[in-house]
Coordinates of C-alpha atoms in Angstrom, one line a residue:
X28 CA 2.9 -11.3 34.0
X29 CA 3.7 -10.2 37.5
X30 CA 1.1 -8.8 39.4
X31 CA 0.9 -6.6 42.8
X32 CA -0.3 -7.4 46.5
X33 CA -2.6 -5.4 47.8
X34 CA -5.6 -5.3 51.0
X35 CA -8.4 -3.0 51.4
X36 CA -11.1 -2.9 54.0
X37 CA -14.7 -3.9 53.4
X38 CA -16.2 -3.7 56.5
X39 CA -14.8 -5.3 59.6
X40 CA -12.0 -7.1 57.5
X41 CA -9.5 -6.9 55.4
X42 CA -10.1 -8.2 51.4
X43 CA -6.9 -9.7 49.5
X44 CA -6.5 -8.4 46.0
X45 CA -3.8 -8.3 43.2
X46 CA -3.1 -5.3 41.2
X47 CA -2.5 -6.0 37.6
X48 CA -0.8 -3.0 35.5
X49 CA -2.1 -2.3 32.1
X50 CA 0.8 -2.5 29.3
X51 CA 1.0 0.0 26.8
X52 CA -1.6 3.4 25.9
X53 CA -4.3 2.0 24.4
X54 CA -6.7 2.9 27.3
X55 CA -4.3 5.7 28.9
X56 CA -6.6 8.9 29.0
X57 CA -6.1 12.6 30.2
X58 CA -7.3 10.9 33.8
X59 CA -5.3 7.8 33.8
X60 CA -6.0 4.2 32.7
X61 CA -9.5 2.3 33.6
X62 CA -9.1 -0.5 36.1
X63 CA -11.4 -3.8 36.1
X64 CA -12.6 -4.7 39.1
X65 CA -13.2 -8.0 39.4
X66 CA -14.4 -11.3 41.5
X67 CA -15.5 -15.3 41.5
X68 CA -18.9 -17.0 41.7
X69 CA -20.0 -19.2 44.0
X70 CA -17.5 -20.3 46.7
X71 CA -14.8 -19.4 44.0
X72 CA -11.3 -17.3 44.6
X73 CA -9.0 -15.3 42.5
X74 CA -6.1 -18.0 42.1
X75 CA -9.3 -20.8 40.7
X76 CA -9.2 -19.4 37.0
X77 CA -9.2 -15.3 37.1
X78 CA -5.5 -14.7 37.0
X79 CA -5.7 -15.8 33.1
X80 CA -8.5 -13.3 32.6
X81 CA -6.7 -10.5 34.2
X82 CA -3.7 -11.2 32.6
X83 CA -5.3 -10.8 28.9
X84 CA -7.0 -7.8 30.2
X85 CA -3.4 -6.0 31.5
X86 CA -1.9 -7.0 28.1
X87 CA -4.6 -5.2 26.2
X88 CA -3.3 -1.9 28.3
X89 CA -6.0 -2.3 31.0
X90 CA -5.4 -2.2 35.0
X91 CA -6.8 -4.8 36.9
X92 CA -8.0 -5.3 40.3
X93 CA -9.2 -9.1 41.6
X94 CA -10.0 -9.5 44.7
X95 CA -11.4 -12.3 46.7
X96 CA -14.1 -11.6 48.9
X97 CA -14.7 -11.6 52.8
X98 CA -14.8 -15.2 54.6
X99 CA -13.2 -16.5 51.4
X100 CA -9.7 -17.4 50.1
X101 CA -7.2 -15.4 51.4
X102 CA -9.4 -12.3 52.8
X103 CA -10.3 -11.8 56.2
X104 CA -13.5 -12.5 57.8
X105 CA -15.6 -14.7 59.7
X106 CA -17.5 -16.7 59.1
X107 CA -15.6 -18.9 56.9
X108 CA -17.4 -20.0 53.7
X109 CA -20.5 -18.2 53.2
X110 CA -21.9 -16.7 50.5
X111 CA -23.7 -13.4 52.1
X112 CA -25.2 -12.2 48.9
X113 CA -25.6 -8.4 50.5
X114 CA -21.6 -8.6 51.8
X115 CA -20.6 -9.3 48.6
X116 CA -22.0 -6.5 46.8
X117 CA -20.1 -4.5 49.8
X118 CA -16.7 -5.8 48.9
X119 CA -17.4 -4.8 45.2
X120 CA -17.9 -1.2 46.5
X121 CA -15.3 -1.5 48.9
X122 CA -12.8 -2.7 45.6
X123 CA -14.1 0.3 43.3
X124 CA -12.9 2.5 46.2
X125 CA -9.9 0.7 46.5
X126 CA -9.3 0.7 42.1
X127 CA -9.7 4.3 42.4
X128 CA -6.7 5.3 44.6
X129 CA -4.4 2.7 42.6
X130 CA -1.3 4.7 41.3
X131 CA -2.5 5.8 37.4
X132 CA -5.9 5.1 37.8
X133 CA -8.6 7.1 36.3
X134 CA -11.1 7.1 38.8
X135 CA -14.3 7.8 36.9
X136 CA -13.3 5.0 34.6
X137 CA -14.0 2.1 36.9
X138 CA -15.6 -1.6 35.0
X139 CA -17.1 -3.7 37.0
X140 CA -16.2 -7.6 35.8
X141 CA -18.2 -10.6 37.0
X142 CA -18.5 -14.3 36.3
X143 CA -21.6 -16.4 37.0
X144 CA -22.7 -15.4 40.5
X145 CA -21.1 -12.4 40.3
X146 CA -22.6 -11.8 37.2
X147 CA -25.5 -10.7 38.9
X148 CA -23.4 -8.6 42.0
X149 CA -22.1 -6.0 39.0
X150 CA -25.6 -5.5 38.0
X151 CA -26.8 -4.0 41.0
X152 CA -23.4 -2.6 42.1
X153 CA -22.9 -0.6 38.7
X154 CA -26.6 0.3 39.1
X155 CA -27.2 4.5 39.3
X156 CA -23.2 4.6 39.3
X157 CA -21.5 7.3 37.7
X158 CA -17.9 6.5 38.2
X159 CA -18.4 3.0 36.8
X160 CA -18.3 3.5 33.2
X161 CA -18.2 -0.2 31.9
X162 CA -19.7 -3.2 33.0
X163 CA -19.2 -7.5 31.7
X164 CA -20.8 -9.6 33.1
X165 CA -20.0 -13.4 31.7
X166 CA -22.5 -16.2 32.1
X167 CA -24.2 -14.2 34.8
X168 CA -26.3 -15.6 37.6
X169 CA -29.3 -12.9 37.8
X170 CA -32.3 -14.3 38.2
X171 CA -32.1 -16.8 41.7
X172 CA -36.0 -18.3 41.2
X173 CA -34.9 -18.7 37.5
X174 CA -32.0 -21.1 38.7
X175 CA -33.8 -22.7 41.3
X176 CA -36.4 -24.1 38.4
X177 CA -33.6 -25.1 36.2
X178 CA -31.8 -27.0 38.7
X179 CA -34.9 -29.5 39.2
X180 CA -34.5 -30.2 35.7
X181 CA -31.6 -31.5 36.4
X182 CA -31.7 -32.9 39.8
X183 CA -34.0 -35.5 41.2
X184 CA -37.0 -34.3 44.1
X185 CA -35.5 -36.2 46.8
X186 CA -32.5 -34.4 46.4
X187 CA -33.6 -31.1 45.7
X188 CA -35.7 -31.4 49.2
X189 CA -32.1 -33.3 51.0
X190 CA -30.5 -29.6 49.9
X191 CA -33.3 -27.9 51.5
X192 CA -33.5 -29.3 54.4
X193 CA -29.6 -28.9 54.7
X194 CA -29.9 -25.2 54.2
X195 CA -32.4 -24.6 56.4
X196 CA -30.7 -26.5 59.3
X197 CA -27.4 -24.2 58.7
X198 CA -30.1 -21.2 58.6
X199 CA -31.3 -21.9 62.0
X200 CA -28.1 -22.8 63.2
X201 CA -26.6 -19.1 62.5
X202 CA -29.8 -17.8 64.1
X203 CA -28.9 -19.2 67.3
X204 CA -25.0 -18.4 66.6
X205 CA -24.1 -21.5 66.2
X206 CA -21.1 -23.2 63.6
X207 CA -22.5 -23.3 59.4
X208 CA -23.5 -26.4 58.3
X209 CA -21.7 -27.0 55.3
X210 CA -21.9 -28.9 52.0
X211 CA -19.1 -29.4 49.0
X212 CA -19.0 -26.6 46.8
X213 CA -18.9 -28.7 44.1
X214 CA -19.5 -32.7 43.8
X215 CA -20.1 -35.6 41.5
X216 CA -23.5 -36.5 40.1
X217 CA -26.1 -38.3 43.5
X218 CA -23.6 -36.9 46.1
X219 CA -24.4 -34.2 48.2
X220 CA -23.1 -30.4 47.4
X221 CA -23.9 -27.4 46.0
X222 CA -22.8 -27.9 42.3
X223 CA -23.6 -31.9 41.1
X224 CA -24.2 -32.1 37.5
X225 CA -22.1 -34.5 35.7
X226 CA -18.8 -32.9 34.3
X227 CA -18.7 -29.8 36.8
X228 CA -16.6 -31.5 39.8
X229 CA -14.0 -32.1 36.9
X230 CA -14.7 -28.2 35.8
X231 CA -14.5 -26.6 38.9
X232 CA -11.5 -28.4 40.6
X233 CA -9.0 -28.1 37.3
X234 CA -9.5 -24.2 38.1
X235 CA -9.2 -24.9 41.7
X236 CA -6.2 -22.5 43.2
X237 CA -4.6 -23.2 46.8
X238 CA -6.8 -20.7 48.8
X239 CA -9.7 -22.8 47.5
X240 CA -11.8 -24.6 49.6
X241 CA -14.6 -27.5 48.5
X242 CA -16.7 -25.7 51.3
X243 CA -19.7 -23.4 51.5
X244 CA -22.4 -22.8 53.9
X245 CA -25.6 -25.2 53.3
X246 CA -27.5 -22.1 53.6
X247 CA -26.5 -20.4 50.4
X248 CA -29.3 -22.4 48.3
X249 CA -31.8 -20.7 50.5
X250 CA -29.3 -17.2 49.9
X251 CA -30.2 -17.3 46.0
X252 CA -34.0 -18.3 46.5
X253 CA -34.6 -14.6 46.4
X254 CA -31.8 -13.1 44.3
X255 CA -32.8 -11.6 41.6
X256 CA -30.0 -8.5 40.3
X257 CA -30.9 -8.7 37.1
X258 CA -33.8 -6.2 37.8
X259 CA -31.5 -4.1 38.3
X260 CA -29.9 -3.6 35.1
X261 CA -31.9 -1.1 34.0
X262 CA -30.3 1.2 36.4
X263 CA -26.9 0.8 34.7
X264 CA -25.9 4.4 33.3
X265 CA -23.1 2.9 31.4
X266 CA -22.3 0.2 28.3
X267 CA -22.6 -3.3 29.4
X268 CA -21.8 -6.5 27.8
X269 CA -23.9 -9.7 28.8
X270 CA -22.1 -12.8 27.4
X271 CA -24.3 -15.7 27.5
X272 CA -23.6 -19.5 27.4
X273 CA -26.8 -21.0 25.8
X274 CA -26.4 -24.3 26.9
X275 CA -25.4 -23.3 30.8
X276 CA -27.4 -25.8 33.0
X277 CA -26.2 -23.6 36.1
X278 CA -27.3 -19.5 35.0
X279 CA -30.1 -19.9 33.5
X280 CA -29.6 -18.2 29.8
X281 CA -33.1 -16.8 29.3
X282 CA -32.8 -15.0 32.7
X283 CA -29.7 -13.4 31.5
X284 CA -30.9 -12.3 27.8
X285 CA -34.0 -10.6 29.7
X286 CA -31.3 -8.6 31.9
X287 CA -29.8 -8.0 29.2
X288 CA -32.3 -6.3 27.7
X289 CA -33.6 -4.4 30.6
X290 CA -29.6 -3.1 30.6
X291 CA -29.8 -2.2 26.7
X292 CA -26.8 -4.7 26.8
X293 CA -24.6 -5.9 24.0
X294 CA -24.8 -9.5 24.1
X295 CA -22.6 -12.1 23.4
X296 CA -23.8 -16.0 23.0
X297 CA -21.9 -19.0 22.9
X298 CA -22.8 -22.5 22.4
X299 CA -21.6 -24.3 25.2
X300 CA -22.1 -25.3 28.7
X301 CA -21.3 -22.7 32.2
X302 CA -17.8 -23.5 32.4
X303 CA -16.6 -23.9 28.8
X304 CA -15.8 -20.0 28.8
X305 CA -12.6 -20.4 31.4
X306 CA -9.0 -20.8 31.2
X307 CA -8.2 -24.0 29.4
X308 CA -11.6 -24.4 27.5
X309 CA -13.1 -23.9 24.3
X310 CA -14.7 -20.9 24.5
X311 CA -12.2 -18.9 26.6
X312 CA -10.2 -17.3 24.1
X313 CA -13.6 -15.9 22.3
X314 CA -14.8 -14.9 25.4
X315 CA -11.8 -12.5 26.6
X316 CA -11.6 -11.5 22.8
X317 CA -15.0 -10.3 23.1
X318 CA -14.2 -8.5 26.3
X319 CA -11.3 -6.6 25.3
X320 CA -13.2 -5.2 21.6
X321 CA -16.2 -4.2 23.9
X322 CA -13.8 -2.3 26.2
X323 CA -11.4 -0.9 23.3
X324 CA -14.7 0.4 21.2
X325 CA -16.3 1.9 24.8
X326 CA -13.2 3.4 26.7
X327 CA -10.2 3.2 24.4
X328 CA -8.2 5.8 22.8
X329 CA -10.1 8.0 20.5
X330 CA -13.7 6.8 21.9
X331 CA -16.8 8.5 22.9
X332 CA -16.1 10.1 27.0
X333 CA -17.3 7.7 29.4
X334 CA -20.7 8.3 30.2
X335 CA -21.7 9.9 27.0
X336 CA -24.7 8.6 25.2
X337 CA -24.8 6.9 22.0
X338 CA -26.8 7.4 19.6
X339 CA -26.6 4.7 16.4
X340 CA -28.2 1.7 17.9
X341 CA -25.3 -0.5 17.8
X342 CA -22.9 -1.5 20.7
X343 CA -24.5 -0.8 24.1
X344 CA -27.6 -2.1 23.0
X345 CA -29.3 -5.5 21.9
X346 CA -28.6 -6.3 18.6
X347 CA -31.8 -7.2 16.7
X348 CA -30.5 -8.6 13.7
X349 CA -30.0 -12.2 14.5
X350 CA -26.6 -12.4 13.5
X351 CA -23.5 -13.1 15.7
X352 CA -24.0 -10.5 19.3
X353 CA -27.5 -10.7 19.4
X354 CA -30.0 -13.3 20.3
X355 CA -30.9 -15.6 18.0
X356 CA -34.9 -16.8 17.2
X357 CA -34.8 -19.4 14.8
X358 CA -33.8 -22.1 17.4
X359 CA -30.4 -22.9 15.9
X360 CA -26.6 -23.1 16.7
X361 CA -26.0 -19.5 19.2
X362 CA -29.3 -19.7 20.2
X363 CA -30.6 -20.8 23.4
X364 CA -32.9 -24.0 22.5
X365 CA -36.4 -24.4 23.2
X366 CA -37.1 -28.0 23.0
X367 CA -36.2 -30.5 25.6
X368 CA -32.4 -30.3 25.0
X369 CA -32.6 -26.8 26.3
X370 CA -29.5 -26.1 29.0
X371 CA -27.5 -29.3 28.0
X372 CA -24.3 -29.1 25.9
X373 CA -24.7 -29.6 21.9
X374 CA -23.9 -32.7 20.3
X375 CA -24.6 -31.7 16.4
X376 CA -22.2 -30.6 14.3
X377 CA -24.1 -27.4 14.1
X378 CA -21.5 -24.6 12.9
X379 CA -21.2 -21.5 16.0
X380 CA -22.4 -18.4 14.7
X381 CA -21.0 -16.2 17.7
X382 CA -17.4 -15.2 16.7
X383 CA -17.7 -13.4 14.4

């Protein structure tokens, strides 16, 4: 599928996005067609694993809008490689403006789509929004405390404090205007980076695109200390789907399911680790599934006007019925664990109970 160039400002730059049409009528409306509006996680770009996603989305008749943001593939922007939590949720805004003057596009029917670290950036964009009448966030970063506590479960002290130390030497450094210093974005397990749990240097760089860079500022660990958008769910006036992986040693899933439930989210789990839901992996194809039925039952034709309210206690809201969707208590397969094996991948034969 062929896809469009297009720039917008955000700020005192210029952000790089590609337009994706949506085939066929199955979202057209009155207005025009809805446009996703989507971005990467941490140090990530739109040619390291979202071009698959907005191609599935385009097919299913929506438009599509990916954008990378300032300092970051190939936007505009300086400095290079850091994550500025607050700038990001100003290129989001900056790219609904931008998805609302596209040719056919319905401008109160704007979704906000967000993967890990930008997860949490549609929650608190799409918060008290009324042209944003969707929101998905998959395997959402929300809560950064939450995240900090599950990465020493994983990590050793010495190395936790090394990453520290790090950040807070590229912190003082920008203080005094001086260059970033910078770590790997990802890495393997005892080296020094950002991402280091065993299996995630393979993960990351088989999405890797050529505007990627293995680079971010040292100072984003000290970014996501106080990051916590998933308060901010409850201001959502719209549907939103939370997709959870229960075994994600990087977003922490409990964090996500209480956002979730501030948001009155639908929710989506799937046993696996925080990468299993891309291009190329297991859980992919469920996940778009998912993405598209949530987006077909909310904004497609012959459904409820964006913004209205519903009123049978079903999508839009968390399921309470432990079965597939909703959260699950008894501890088993879909369900985020609560013994020691919490956050680490499943090695059981343990049938899913999510795709249904």
């Amino acid at each position: 599928m062929t896809h469009r160039h297009k720039t917008f400002r955000s700020g005192d730059a210029l952000c790089d996005a590609w337009h994706f049409p949506g085939q066929g009528e199955a979202f057209a409306g009155d207005g025009g067609r809805p446009v996703v509006v989507m971005a990467h996680g941490l140090g990530g770009t739109k040619d390291s694993g979202l071009q698959a996603f907005a191609e599935r989305l385009a097919a299913a008749g929506l438009d599509v809008l990916a954008f990378d943001y300032r300092g970051f593939g190939a936007s505009g922007g300086a400095p290079r490689q850091r994550v500025d939590l607050r700038g990001q949720a100003d290129d989001y805004r900056a790219a609904l403006c931008a998805a609302a003057r596209l040719d056919g596009a319905d401008p109160n029917r704007l979704i906000l789509w967000g993967v890990s670290l930008a997860g949490g950036h549609v929650l608190s964009v799409g918060a008290h929004r009324r042209d944003v009448a969707a929101v998905v966030a998959l395997t959402p970063l929300v809560d950064g405390p939450a995240a900090g506590l599950l990465a020493a479960r994983h990590h050793s002290m010495p190395s936790m404090l090394r990453s520290t130390a790090i950040g807070t030497r590229s912190r003082v450094a920008a203080l005094r205007d001086l260059p970033p210093v910078t770590i790997p974005i990802v890495g393997r397990p005892g080296e020094t980076a950002a991402l280091t749990l065993d299996g995630y240097f393979e993960d990351y760089t088989a999405l890797a695109g050529p505007t990627w860079r293995n680079e971010i500022d040292a100072g984003v660990a000290l970014e996501l200390g106080t990051y916590r958008p998933g308060k901010d769910a409850a201001g959502l006036r719209c549907p939103l789907l939370v997709q959870i992986a229960d075994f994600d040693r990087s977003a922490p899933p409990h964090a996500a399911a209480v956002a979730a439930a501030r948001g009155r989210a639908e929710v989506r789990h799937y046993p696996c680790d925080h990468f299993d839901v891309w291009p190329g992996r297991d859980w992919f194809d469920a996940a778009v599934a998912h993405q598209i039925s949530f987006l077909s039952r909310h904004l497609g034709a012959g459904s409820p006007p964006a913004g209205s309210p519903r009123h049978d206690g079903t999508a839009g809201s968390p399921r309470h019925d432990g079965t597939a969707g909703s959260p699950r208590h008894d501890g088993t397969a879909g369900s985020p664990r609560h013994d020691d094996t919490a956050g680490s991948p499943r090695h059981d034969d343990a049938a899913p109970t999510t795709t249904r």
